[in-house]
PDB file of C-alpha atoms in Angstrom:
ATOM      1  CA  MET I   1      15.667   1.789  30.097  1.00 67.00           C
ATOM      2  CA  LEU I   2      12.646   0.550  32.072  1.00 70.00           C
ATOM      3  CA  ARG I   3      11.890   4.069  33.253  1.00 75.00           C
ATOM      4  CA  PHE I   4      12.103   5.346  29.677  1.00 72.00           C
ATOM      5  CA  ALA I   5       9.739   2.613  28.461  1.00 72.00           C
ATOM      6  CA  MET I   6       7.223   3.324  31.219  1.00 77.00           C
ATOM      7  CA  ARG I   7       7.368   7.065  30.554  1.00 78.00           C
ATOM      8  CA  ARG I   8       6.745   6.540  26.839  1.00 73.00           C
ATOM      9  CA  LEU I   9       3.876   4.143  27.468  1.00 76.00           C
ATOM     10  CA  LEU I  10       2.221   6.510  29.947  1.00 82.00           C
ATOM     11  CA  ALA I  11       2.656   9.434  27.546  1.00 80.00           C
ATOM     12  CA  SER I  12       0.912   7.454  24.801  1.00 82.00           C
ATOM     13  CA  ILE I  13      -2.267   6.930  26.866  1.00 86.00           C
ATOM     14  CA  PRO I  14      -3.702  10.470  26.342  1.00 89.00           C
ATOM     15  CA  THR I  15      -2.877  10.222  22.620  1.00 87.00           C
ATOM     16  CA  LEU I  16      -4.698   6.918  22.267  1.00 87.00           C
ATOM     17  CA  LEU I  17      -7.628   8.198  24.326  1.00 90.00           C
ATOM     18  CA  ALA I  18      -7.974  11.254  22.075  1.00 91.00           C
ATOM     19  CA  LEU I  19      -7.707   9.028  18.980  1.00 89.00           C
ATOM     20  CA  ILE I  20     -10.443   6.668  20.202  1.00 89.00           C
ATOM     21  CA  THR I  21     -12.740   9.532  21.210  1.00 91.00           C
ATOM     22  CA  LEU I  22     -12.359  11.349  17.891  1.00 91.00           C
ATOM     23  CA  ALA I  23     -12.857   8.168  15.874  1.00 88.00           C
ATOM     24  CA  PHE I  24     -15.939   7.192  17.910  1.00 89.00           C
ATOM     25  CA  PHE I  25     -17.769  10.497  17.491  1.00 90.00           C
ATOM     26  CA  MET I  26     -16.699  11.014  13.867  1.00 88.00           C
ATOM     27  CA  MET I  27     -18.097   7.600  12.935  1.00 83.00           C
ATOM     28  CA  ARG I  28     -21.361   8.404  14.665  1.00 83.00           C
ATOM     29  CA  ALA I  29     -21.526  11.809  12.955  1.00 83.00           C
ATOM     30  CA  ALA I  30     -21.291  10.212   9.500  1.00 78.00           C
ATOM     31  CA  PRO I  31     -24.655   9.857   7.718  1.00 76.00           C
ATOM     32  CA  GLY I  32     -26.260   6.431   7.614  1.00 73.00           C
ATOM     33  CA  GLY I  33     -26.140   3.520  10.006  1.00 70.00           C
ATOM     34  CA  PRO I  34     -25.008  -0.107  10.105  1.00 71.00           C
ATOM     35  CA  PHE I  35     -28.492  -1.485   9.404  1.00 69.00           C
ATOM     36  CA  ASP I  36     -29.760   1.021   6.836  1.00 67.00           C
ATOM     37  CA  LYS I  37     -29.764  -1.725   4.185  1.00 62.00           C
ATOM     38  CA  GLU I  38     -32.321  -3.597   6.312  1.00 55.00           C
ATOM     39  CA  ARG I  39     -35.025  -0.970   5.863  1.00 58.00           C
ATOM     40  CA  SER I  40     -37.439  -3.601   4.578  1.00 65.00           C
ATOM     41  CA  LEU I  41     -37.602  -5.054   8.092  1.00 68.00           C
ATOM     42  CA  LEU I  42     -40.547  -4.287  10.304  1.00 73.00           C
ATOM     43  CA  PRO I  43     -39.983  -1.364  12.698  1.00 73.00           C
ATOM     44  CA  GLU I  44     -40.274  -3.721  15.668  1.00 77.00           C
ATOM     45  CA  ILE I  45     -37.507  -5.964  14.309  1.00 78.00           C
ATOM     46  CA  GLU I  46     -35.267  -2.990  13.530  1.00 75.00           C
ATOM     47  CA  ALA I  47     -35.824  -1.621  17.032  1.00 79.00           C
ATOM     48  CA  ALA I  48     -34.933  -5.026  18.494  1.00 80.00           C
ATOM     49  CA  ILE I  49     -31.677  -5.114  16.451  1.00 78.00           C
ATOM     50  CA  ASN I  50     -30.748  -1.601  17.604  1.00 78.00           C
ATOM     51  CA  ALA I  51     -31.477  -2.590  21.198  1.00 80.00           C
ATOM     52  CA  ALA I  52     -29.346  -5.734  20.866  1.00 80.00           C
ATOM     53  CA  TYR I  53     -26.339  -3.618  19.788  1.00 79.00           C
ATOM     54  CA  HIS I  54     -27.219  -0.761  22.229  1.00 80.00           C
ATOM     55  CA  LEU I  55     -27.641   1.661  19.327  1.00 81.00           C
ATOM     56  CA  ASP I  56     -30.866   2.975  20.882  1.00 82.00           C
ATOM     57  CA  GLU I  57     -28.999   4.388  23.868  1.00 85.00           C
ATOM     58  CA  PRO I  58     -27.847   8.023  24.095  1.00 87.00           C
ATOM     59  CA  LEU I  59     -24.492   8.653  22.418  1.00 88.00           C
ATOM     60  CA  TRP I  60     -22.634   9.412  25.649  1.00 90.00           C
ATOM     61  CA  GLN I  61     -23.898   6.146  27.131  1.00 90.00           C
ATOM     62  CA  GLN I  62     -22.698   4.211  24.052  1.00 90.00           C
ATOM     63  CA  TYR I  63     -19.304   5.885  24.405  1.00 91.00           C
ATOM     64  CA  LEU I  64     -18.958   4.962  28.073  1.00 92.00           C
ATOM     65  CA  ARG I  65     -20.093   1.408  27.339  1.00 90.00           C
ATOM     66  CA  TYR I  66     -17.484   1.096  24.571  1.00 90.00           C
ATOM     67  CA  MET I  67     -14.697   2.502  26.769  1.00 90.00           C
ATOM     68  CA  GLY I  68     -15.685   0.085  29.521  1.00 90.00           C
ATOM     69  CA  GLY I  69     -15.399  -2.791  27.073  1.00 88.00           C
ATOM     70  CA  LEU I  70     -11.973  -1.567  25.978  1.00 88.00           C
ATOM     71  CA  LEU I  71     -10.729  -1.630  29.575  1.00 88.00           C
ATOM     72  CA  ARG I  72     -11.674  -5.328  29.647  1.00 87.00           C
ATOM     73  CA  GLY I  73      -9.970  -5.925  26.279  1.00 85.00           C
ATOM     74  CA  ASP I  74     -13.306  -6.333  24.472  1.00 86.00           C
ATOM     75  CA  LEU I  75     -13.565  -4.570  21.094  1.00 88.00           C
ATOM     76  CA  GLY I  76     -17.175  -5.648  20.704  1.00 86.00           C
ATOM     77  CA  PRO I  77     -19.032  -7.611  18.028  1.00 87.00           C
ATOM     78  CA  SER I  78     -18.951  -6.727  14.346  1.00 87.00           C
ATOM     79  CA  PHE I  79     -22.231  -5.247  13.069  1.00 83.00           C
ATOM     80  CA  GLN I  80     -21.812  -6.624   9.551  1.00 81.00           C
ATOM     81  CA  TYR I  81     -19.955  -9.919  10.005  1.00 83.00           C
ATOM     82  CA  SER I  82     -22.540 -11.785  12.043  1.00 79.00           C
ATOM     83  CA  GLY I  83     -21.122 -14.172  14.607  1.00 82.00           C
ATOM     84  CA  PHE I  84     -17.632 -12.623  14.562  1.00 87.00           C
ATOM     85  CA  SER I  85     -16.079 -10.324  17.116  1.00 88.00           C
ATOM     86  CA  VAL I  86     -13.832  -7.445  16.036  1.00 90.00           C
ATOM     87  CA  THR I  87     -10.877  -9.159  17.705  1.00 90.00           C
ATOM     88  CA  GLU I  88     -11.447 -12.295  15.598  1.00 90.00           C
ATOM     89  CA  LEU I  89     -11.631 -10.283  12.363  1.00 89.00           C
ATOM     90  CA  ILE I  90      -8.424  -8.373  13.161  1.00 90.00           C
ATOM     91  CA  ALA I  91      -6.736 -11.693  14.003  1.00 90.00           C
ATOM     92  CA  GLN I  92      -7.812 -13.048  10.594  1.00 88.00           C
ATOM     93  CA  GLY I  93      -6.744 -10.040   8.525  1.00 87.00           C
ATOM     94  CA  PHE I  94      -3.577  -8.944  10.280  1.00 88.00           C
ATOM     95  CA  PRO I  95      -1.334 -11.954   9.366  1.00 88.00           C
ATOM     96  CA  VAL I  96      -2.079 -11.365   5.677  1.00 88.00           C
ATOM     97  CA  SER I  97      -1.355  -7.633   5.910  1.00 87.00           C
ATOM     98  CA  LEU I  98       1.720  -8.325   8.028  1.00 87.00           C
ATOM     99  CA  THR I  99       3.139 -10.729   5.413  1.00 88.00           C
ATOM    100  CA  ILE I 100       2.708  -8.262   2.571  1.00 89.00           C
ATOM    101  CA  GLY I 101       3.760  -5.242   4.645  1.00 88.00           C
ATOM    102  CA  LEU I 102       6.946  -6.775   6.025  1.00 88.00           C
ATOM    103  CA  SER I 103       7.930  -8.099   2.597  1.00 91.00           C
ATOM    104  CA  SER I 104       7.424  -4.706   0.978  1.00 91.00           C
ATOM    105  CA  MET I 105       9.307  -2.852   3.740  1.00 90.00           C
ATOM    106  CA  LEU I 106      12.226  -5.293   3.505  1.00 92.00           C
ATOM    107  CA  LEU I 107      12.304  -4.863  -0.270  1.00 93.00           C
ATOM    108  CA  ALA I 108      12.128  -1.072   0.090  1.00 92.00           C
ATOM    109  CA  LEU I 109      14.979  -0.993   2.599  1.00 92.00           C
ATOM    110  CA  LEU I 110      17.255  -3.179   0.496  1.00 94.00           C
ATOM    111  CA  VAL I 111      16.589  -1.579  -2.886  1.00 95.00           C
ATOM    112  CA  GLY I 112      16.056   1.992  -1.692  1.00 93.00           C
ATOM    113  CA  GLY I 113      19.031   1.901   0.676  1.00 93.00           C
ATOM    114  CA  ALA I 114      21.380   0.469  -1.965  1.00 94.00           C
ATOM    115  CA  ALA I 115      20.160   2.959  -4.581  1.00 94.00           C
ATOM    116  CA  GLY I 116      20.619   5.880  -2.181  1.00 94.00           C
ATOM    117  CA  ILE I 117      24.162   4.833  -1.281  1.00 93.00           C
ATOM    118  CA  TRP I 118      25.071   4.384  -4.940  1.00 93.00           C
ATOM    119  CA  ALA I 119      23.637   7.801  -5.825  1.00 93.00           C
ATOM    120  CA  ALA I 120      25.599   9.409  -3.003  1.00 93.00           C
ATOM    121  CA  ARG I 121      28.807   7.793  -4.258  1.00 90.00           C
ATOM    122  CA  LYS I 122      28.073   9.119  -7.762  1.00 89.00           C
ATOM    123  CA  GLN I 123      26.947  12.570  -6.633  1.00 88.00           C
ATOM    124  CA  ASN I 124      26.030  14.907  -9.496  1.00 87.00           C
ATOM    125  CA  GLY I 125      26.906  12.177 -11.994  1.00 90.00           C
ATOM    126  CA  PHE I 126      24.738  10.203 -14.388  1.00 89.00           C
ATOM    127  CA  GLY I 127      24.045   7.508 -11.783  1.00 88.00           C
ATOM    128  CA  ASP I 128      22.929  10.102  -9.246  1.00 89.00           C
ATOM    129  CA  TRP I 129      20.578  11.815 -11.685  1.00 92.00           C
ATOM    130  CA  SER I 130      19.167   8.466 -12.832  1.00 91.00           C
ATOM    131  CA  VAL I 131      18.352   7.318  -9.292  1.00 90.00           C
ATOM    132  CA  MET I 132      16.837  10.661  -8.338  1.00 91.00           C
ATOM    133  CA  THR I 133      14.717  10.780 -11.522  1.00 91.00           C
ATOM    134  CA  LEU I 134      13.405   7.263 -10.942  1.00 90.00           C
ATOM    135  CA  SER I 135      12.709   7.986  -7.272  1.00 89.00           C
ATOM    136  CA  MET I 136      10.787  11.126  -8.176  1.00 88.00           C
ATOM    137  CA  ALA I 137       8.723   9.066 -10.615  1.00 88.00           C
ATOM    138  CA  GLY I 138       8.114   6.490  -7.866  1.00 86.00           C
ATOM    139  CA  ILE I 139       6.862   9.198  -5.508  1.00 86.00           C
ATOM    140  CA  SER I 140       4.700  10.849  -8.174  1.00 87.00           C
ATOM    141  CA  LEU I 141       2.958   7.676  -9.368  1.00 86.00           C
ATOM    142  CA  PRO I 142       0.336   6.592  -6.811  1.00 84.00           C
ATOM    143  CA  SER I 143      -0.274   2.929  -6.071  1.00 83.00           C
ATOM    144  CA  TYR I 144      -3.763   2.999  -7.600  1.00 84.00           C
ATOM    145  CA  VAL I 145      -2.130   3.839 -10.943  1.00 88.00           C
ATOM    146  CA  VAL I 146       0.826   1.452 -10.729  1.00 90.00           C
ATOM    147  CA  ALA I 147      -1.159  -1.584  -9.542  1.00 90.00           C
ATOM    148  CA  PRO I 148      -3.690  -1.670 -12.456  1.00 91.00           C
ATOM    149  CA  LEU I 149      -0.857  -1.121 -14.950  1.00 93.00           C
ATOM    150  CA  MET I 150       1.003  -4.099 -13.477  1.00 92.00           C
ATOM    151  CA  ILE I 151      -2.155  -6.242 -13.731  1.00 92.00           C
ATOM    152  CA  LEU I 152      -2.645  -5.143 -17.344  1.00 93.00           C
ATOM    153  CA  LEU I 153       0.937  -6.005 -18.272  1.00 93.00           C
ATOM    154  CA  PHE I 154       1.784  -9.126 -16.250  1.00 92.00           C
ATOM    155  CA  SER I 155      -1.674 -10.730 -15.960  1.00 91.00           C
ATOM    156  CA  VAL I 156      -3.771  -9.676 -18.946  1.00 91.00           C
ATOM    157  CA  THR I 157      -1.050  -9.302 -21.604  1.00 92.00           C
ATOM    158  CA  LEU I 158       1.760 -11.668 -20.603  1.00 90.00           C
ATOM    159  CA  HIS I 159      -0.259 -14.118 -18.416  1.00 89.00           C
ATOM    160  CA  TRP I 160       2.688 -14.475 -16.051  1.00 91.00           C
ATOM    161  CA  LEU I 161       0.998 -13.716 -12.736  1.00 89.00           C
ATOM    162  CA  PRO I 162      -2.552 -13.957 -11.309  1.00 89.00           C
ATOM    163  CA  ALA I 163      -4.498 -10.694 -11.369  1.00 86.00           C
ATOM    164  CA  GLY I 164      -5.582 -11.088  -7.739  1.00 82.00           C
ATOM    165  CA  GLY I 165      -6.563 -13.449  -4.980  1.00 81.00           C
ATOM    166  CA  TRP I 166      -4.782 -14.959  -2.022  1.00 80.00           C
ATOM    167  CA  GLU I 167      -4.202 -18.692  -1.664  1.00 78.00           C
ATOM    168  CA  LYS I 168      -2.247 -19.258   1.535  1.00 72.00           C
ATOM    169  CA  GLY I 169       0.359 -16.648   0.625  1.00 68.00           C
ATOM    170  CA  ARG I 170       1.631 -18.144  -2.625  1.00 82.00           C
ATOM    171  CA  PHE I 171       4.676 -16.340  -4.023  1.00 84.00           C
ATOM    172  CA  GLN I 172       2.942 -15.522  -7.303  1.00 86.00           C
ATOM    173  CA  ASP I 173       0.015 -13.986  -5.382  1.00 86.00           C
ATOM    174  CA  MET I 174       2.343 -11.818  -3.315  1.00 88.00           C
ATOM    175  CA  LEU I 175       4.699 -10.570  -6.009  1.00 90.00           C
ATOM    176  CA  MET I 176       2.690  -7.747  -7.587  1.00 92.00           C
ATOM    177  CA  PRO I 177       1.092  -6.443  -4.334  1.00 91.00           C
ATOM    178  CA  VAL I 178       4.481  -6.368  -2.591  1.00 91.00           C
ATOM    179  CA  ILE I 179       6.182  -4.528  -5.470  1.00 92.00           C
ATOM    180  CA  ALA I 180       3.305  -2.050  -5.871  1.00 90.00           C
ATOM    181  CA  LEU I 181       3.342  -1.358  -2.136  1.00 89.00           C
ATOM    182  CA  ALA I 182       7.138  -1.069  -1.987  1.00 90.00           C
ATOM    183  CA  LEU I 183       7.696   1.272  -4.949  1.00 90.00           C
ATOM    184  CA  PRO I 184       6.835   4.569  -3.172  1.00 89.00           C
ATOM    185  CA  GLN I 185       8.792   3.505  -0.091  1.00 90.00           C
ATOM    186  CA  ILE I 186      11.823   2.621  -2.263  1.00 92.00           C
ATOM    187  CA  ALA I 187      11.700   6.115  -3.742  1.00 92.00           C
ATOM    188  CA  TYR I 188      11.467   7.863  -0.350  1.00 92.00           C
ATOM    189  CA  ILE I 189      14.217   5.747   1.221  1.00 93.00           C
ATOM    190  CA  ALA I 190      16.545   6.250  -1.765  1.00 93.00           C
ATOM    191  CA  ARG I 191      16.228  10.023  -1.526  1.00 93.00           C
ATOM    192  CA  LEU I 192      16.648  10.063   2.256  1.00 93.00           C
ATOM    193  CA  MET I 193      19.640   7.736   2.134  1.00 94.00           C
ATOM    194  CA  ARG I 194      21.339   9.743  -0.603  1.00 93.00           C
ATOM    195  CA  GLY I 195      21.092  13.032   1.283  1.00 93.00           C
ATOM    196  CA  SER I 196      22.143  11.533   4.588  1.00 93.00           C
ATOM    197  CA  MET I 197      25.031   9.534   3.089  1.00 93.00           C
ATOM    198  CA  ILE I 198      26.437  12.578   1.272  1.00 93.00           C
ATOM    199  CA  GLU I 199      26.533  14.482   4.549  1.00 92.00           C
ATOM    200  CA  VAL I 200      28.139  11.597   6.460  1.00 92.00           C
ATOM    201  CA  LEU I 201      30.773  10.960   3.760  1.00 91.00           C
ATOM    202  CA  ARG I 202      31.996  14.550   4.242  1.00 91.00           C
ATOM    203  CA  SER I 203      32.569  14.035   7.975  1.00 91.00           C
ATOM    204  CA  ASN I 204      35.995  14.108   9.566  1.00 91.00           C
ATOM    205  CA  PHE I 205      35.816  10.553  10.864  1.00 90.00           C
ATOM    206  CA  ILE I 206      35.210   9.313   7.308  1.00 90.00           C
ATOM    207  CA  ARG I 207      38.284  11.216   6.095  1.00 90.00           C
ATOM    208  CA  THR I 208      40.248   9.588   8.914  1.00 91.00           C
ATOM    209  CA  ALA I 209      39.010   6.129   7.918  1.00 89.00           C
ATOM    210  CA  ARG I 210      40.014   6.732   4.313  1.00 89.00           C
ATOM    211  CA  ALA I 211      43.410   8.137   5.385  1.00 90.00           C
ATOM    212  CA  LYS I 212      44.078   4.849   7.185  1.00 88.00           C
ATOM    213  CA  GLY I 213      43.725   3.081   3.847  1.00 87.00           C
ATOM    214  CA  LEU I 214      40.441   1.277   4.409  1.00 88.00           C
ATOM    215  CA  PRO I 215      38.685   0.106   1.219  1.00 89.00           C
ATOM    216  CA  GLU I 216      35.692   2.244   0.262  1.00 88.00           C
ATOM    217  CA  HIS I 217      33.135  -0.515   0.882  1.00 88.00           C
ATOM    218  CA  GLN I 218      34.455  -0.949   4.437  1.00 90.00           C
ATOM    219  CA  VAL I 219      34.321   2.806   5.010  1.00 91.00           C
ATOM    220  CA  ILE I 220      30.657   2.819   4.004  1.00 90.00           C
ATOM    221  CA  LEU I 221      29.530  -0.396   5.693  1.00 89.00           C
ATOM    222  CA  ARG I 222      31.486  -0.032   8.951  1.00 88.00           C
ATOM    223  CA  HIS I 223      31.546   3.721   9.501  1.00 88.00           C
ATOM    224  CA  ALA I 224      29.087   5.614   7.301  1.00 90.00           C
ATOM    225  CA  LEU I 225      26.038   3.356   7.196  1.00 90.00           C
ATOM    226  CA  LYS I 226      24.981   3.620  10.852  1.00 86.00           C
ATOM    227  CA  PRO I 227      24.854   7.437  11.095  1.00 86.00           C
ATOM    228  CA  ALA I 228      23.335   7.635   7.613  1.00 89.00           C
ATOM    229  CA  MET I 229      20.475   5.399   8.758  1.00 88.00           C
ATOM    230  CA  MET I 230      19.174   7.919  11.321  1.00 85.00           C
ATOM    231  CA  PRO I 231      16.775   9.786   8.962  1.00 86.00           C
ATOM    232  CA  ILE I 232      15.618   6.430   7.577  1.00 88.00           C
ATOM    233  CA  LEU I 233      14.661   5.299  11.075  1.00 84.00           C
ATOM    234  CA  SER I 234      12.564   8.426  11.656  1.00 82.00           C
ATOM    235  CA  PHE I 235      10.766   7.701   8.388  1.00 85.00           C
ATOM    236  CA  LEU I 236      10.269   4.003   9.137  1.00 82.00           C
ATOM    237  CA  GLY I 237       8.391   4.454  12.425  1.00 76.00           C
ATOM    238  CA  PRO I 238       4.993   5.656  11.181  1.00 74.00           C
ATOM    239  CA  THR I 239       5.505   4.311   7.638  1.00 80.00           C
ATOM    240  CA  ALA I 240       6.050   0.718   8.731  1.00 79.00           C
ATOM    241  CA  ALA I 241       2.912   0.802  10.880  1.00 72.00           C
ATOM    242  CA  GLY I 242       0.867   2.134   7.965  1.00 70.00           C
ATOM    243  CA  VAL I 243       2.223  -0.405   5.488  1.00 75.00           C
ATOM    244  CA  ILE I 244       2.024  -3.408   7.815  1.00 71.00           C
ATOM    245  CA  THR I 245      -1.547  -2.733   8.904  1.00 63.00           C
ATOM    246  CA  GLY I 246      -2.584  -3.040   5.303  1.00 55.00           C
ATOM    247  CA  SER I 247      -2.744  -0.826   2.277  1.00 73.00           C
ATOM    248  CA  VAL I 248      -6.365   0.096   1.639  1.00 77.00           C
ATOM    249  CA  VAL I 249      -5.833   0.573  -2.095  1.00 82.00           C
ATOM    250  CA  ILE I 250      -3.536  -2.387  -2.769  1.00 86.00           C
ATOM    251  CA  GLU I 251      -5.665  -4.897  -0.860  1.00 86.00           C
ATOM    252  CA  GLN I 252      -8.807  -3.707  -2.628  1.00 84.00           C
ATOM    253  CA  ILE I 253      -7.243  -3.865  -6.114  1.00 87.00           C
ATOM    254  CA  PHE I 254      -5.721  -7.330  -5.668  1.00 88.00           C
ATOM    255  CA  GLY I 255      -8.607  -8.765  -3.623  1.00 86.00           C
ATOM    256  CA  ILE I 256      -6.415  -9.568  -0.621  1.00 86.00           C
ATOM    257  CA  PRO I 257      -8.317 -10.390   2.622  1.00 86.00           C
ATOM    258  CA  GLY I 258      -6.172  -8.181   4.841  1.00 85.00           C
ATOM    259  CA  LEU I 259      -6.826  -5.592   7.492  1.00 84.00           C
ATOM    260  CA  GLY I 260      -7.029  -2.713   5.020  1.00 82.00           C
ATOM    261  CA  ARG I 261      -9.810  -4.404   3.080  1.00 81.00           C
ATOM    262  CA  TYR I 262     -11.753  -5.081   6.277  1.00 83.00           C
ATOM    263  CA  PHE I 263     -11.363  -1.400   7.160  1.00 84.00           C
ATOM    264  CA  VAL I 264     -12.763  -0.229   3.819  1.00 83.00           C
ATOM    265  CA  GLN I 265     -15.741  -2.578   3.967  1.00 82.00           C
ATOM    266  CA  ALA I 266     -16.403  -1.580   7.577  1.00 84.00           C
ATOM    267  CA  ALA I 267     -16.334   2.127   6.734  1.00 82.00           C
ATOM    268  CA  ILE I 268     -18.696   1.649   3.776  1.00 82.00           C
ATOM    269  CA  ASN I 269     -21.135  -0.440   5.825  1.00 80.00           C
ATOM    270  CA  ARG I 270     -20.877   1.783   8.948  1.00 80.00           C
ATOM    271  CA  ASP I 271     -19.558  -1.106  11.002  1.00 84.00           C
ATOM    272  CA  TYR I 272     -18.719   1.173  13.930  1.00 86.00           C
ATOM    273  CA  THR I 273     -16.960  -1.338  16.146  1.00 88.00           C
ATOM    274  CA  LEU I 274     -14.780  -2.793  13.367  1.00 89.00           C
ATOM    275  CA  VAL I 275     -13.660   0.662  12.208  1.00 88.00           C
ATOM    276  CA  LEU I 276     -12.831   1.649  15.785  1.00 89.00           C
ATOM    277  CA  GLY I 277     -11.026  -1.630  16.386  1.00 90.00           C
ATOM    278  CA  VAL I 278      -8.788  -1.160  13.329  1.00 88.00           C
ATOM    279  CA  VAL I 279      -8.105   2.477  14.263  1.00 88.00           C
ATOM    280  CA  ILE I 280      -7.118   1.489  17.819  1.00 89.00           C
ATOM    281  CA  PHE I 281      -4.925  -1.336  16.512  1.00 88.00           C
ATOM    282  CA  TYR I 282      -3.253   1.063  14.089  1.00 85.00           C
ATOM    283  CA  GLY I 283      -2.675   3.605  16.871  1.00 86.00           C
ATOM    284  CA  LEU I 284      -1.089   0.962  19.104  1.00 87.00           C
ATOM    285  CA  LEU I 285       1.264  -0.071  16.294  1.00 86.00           C
ATOM    286  CA  ILE I 286       2.269   3.563  15.720  1.00 84.00           C
ATOM    287  CA  VAL I 287       3.170   3.880  19.405  1.00 83.00           C
ATOM    288  CA  LEU I 288       5.056   0.561  19.346  1.00 85.00           C
ATOM    289  CA  PHE I 289       7.064   1.340  16.190  1.00 84.00           C
ATOM    290  CA  ASN I 290       8.000   4.838  17.357  1.00 82.00           C
ATOM    291  CA  PHE I 291       9.140   3.345  20.651  1.00 82.00           C
ATOM    292  CA  LEU I 292      11.316   0.817  18.807  1.00 83.00           C
ATOM    293  CA  VAL I 293      12.746   3.613  16.653  1.00 81.00           C
ATOM    294  CA  ASP I 294      13.758   5.522  19.802  1.00 79.00           C
ATOM    295  CA  LEU I 295      15.548   2.431  21.084  1.00 77.00           C
ATOM    296  CA  LEU I 296      17.344   1.948  17.754  1.00 78.00           C
ATOM    297  CA  TYR I 297      18.552   5.567  17.860  1.00 75.00           C
ATOM    298  CA  GLY I 298      20.564   4.695  20.957  1.00 70.00           C
ATOM    299  CA  ALA I 299      21.958   1.559  19.297  1.00 70.00           C
ATOM    300  CA  LEU I 300      23.058   3.337  16.101  1.00 71.00           C
ATOM    301  CA  ASP I 301      24.303   6.620  17.534  1.00 70.00           C
ATOM    302  CA  PRO I 302      26.364   6.480  20.766  1.00 66.00           C
ATOM    303  CA  ARG I 303      25.618  10.168  21.363  1.00 67.00           C
ATOM    304  CA  VAL I 304      21.958   9.282  21.956  1.00 63.00           C
ATOM    305  CA  ARG I 305      21.226   7.899  25.386  1.00 60.00           C
ATOM    306  CA  VAL I 306      17.895   6.296  26.288  1.00 55.00           C
ATOM    307  CA  GLU I 307      17.336   6.969  29.968  1.00 54.00           C
TER     308      GLU I 307
END
């Protein structure tokens, strides 16, 4: 196990290095700069600001300086949020994004998984067609369409829920963002679970379990659910990292101070260090979640050995 973990971590280093390098040079290649809005400043003052953030150095020297900071665990100062480091901003935004992301993923697993199992049990029946039609609608409707419609209905028309904001994670503030974020994931998980469950329910060991007289719910929960979860796990690795690090659209629409909103503002304002910090954080989470998925494969399927 330890050897497997070390091998995976070492293999992720070139990937992360390529990700950081690409993000660094792509940000620098984008038109504009972090202090373009300060054009009214005197040239001497602007030159002093660029010198303070080392933006007057050659690009290769800035890159080496940034990589040196990374080796010391320093993501640098934010260009736009004066007095804050990138690490502090990520530490502020990530708990909010984590709360919404984990809630939406849990909701998606419960609802999508149950819907997929039910559709598989009712294959080619009305229940199956209903679930698949709703899941297709969930995949087709993007979050930036669903979220404003929810605000229009539940906030503007019915006055049941606040249209946005975040006050220490109140339930009413979380409800619409979590549902809007979970809807596409519910649709994907329902479709994956249906297909996988249908295949598992046709296996010989399921026929044996039924021949022994086990009730159908025990056949599904004890014998069919674990192997049917394998495609779901492959889907959850990168998806969970993307959802937990903050939905750019959802956080912008509902005015949630999460990591995704910081990322959007940083990209608009050319806050190089904050954009790079969020990208690196996202890359690390992708590596971590895929590693956890590999470990869960071994736990769910005895044919898979992690060595």
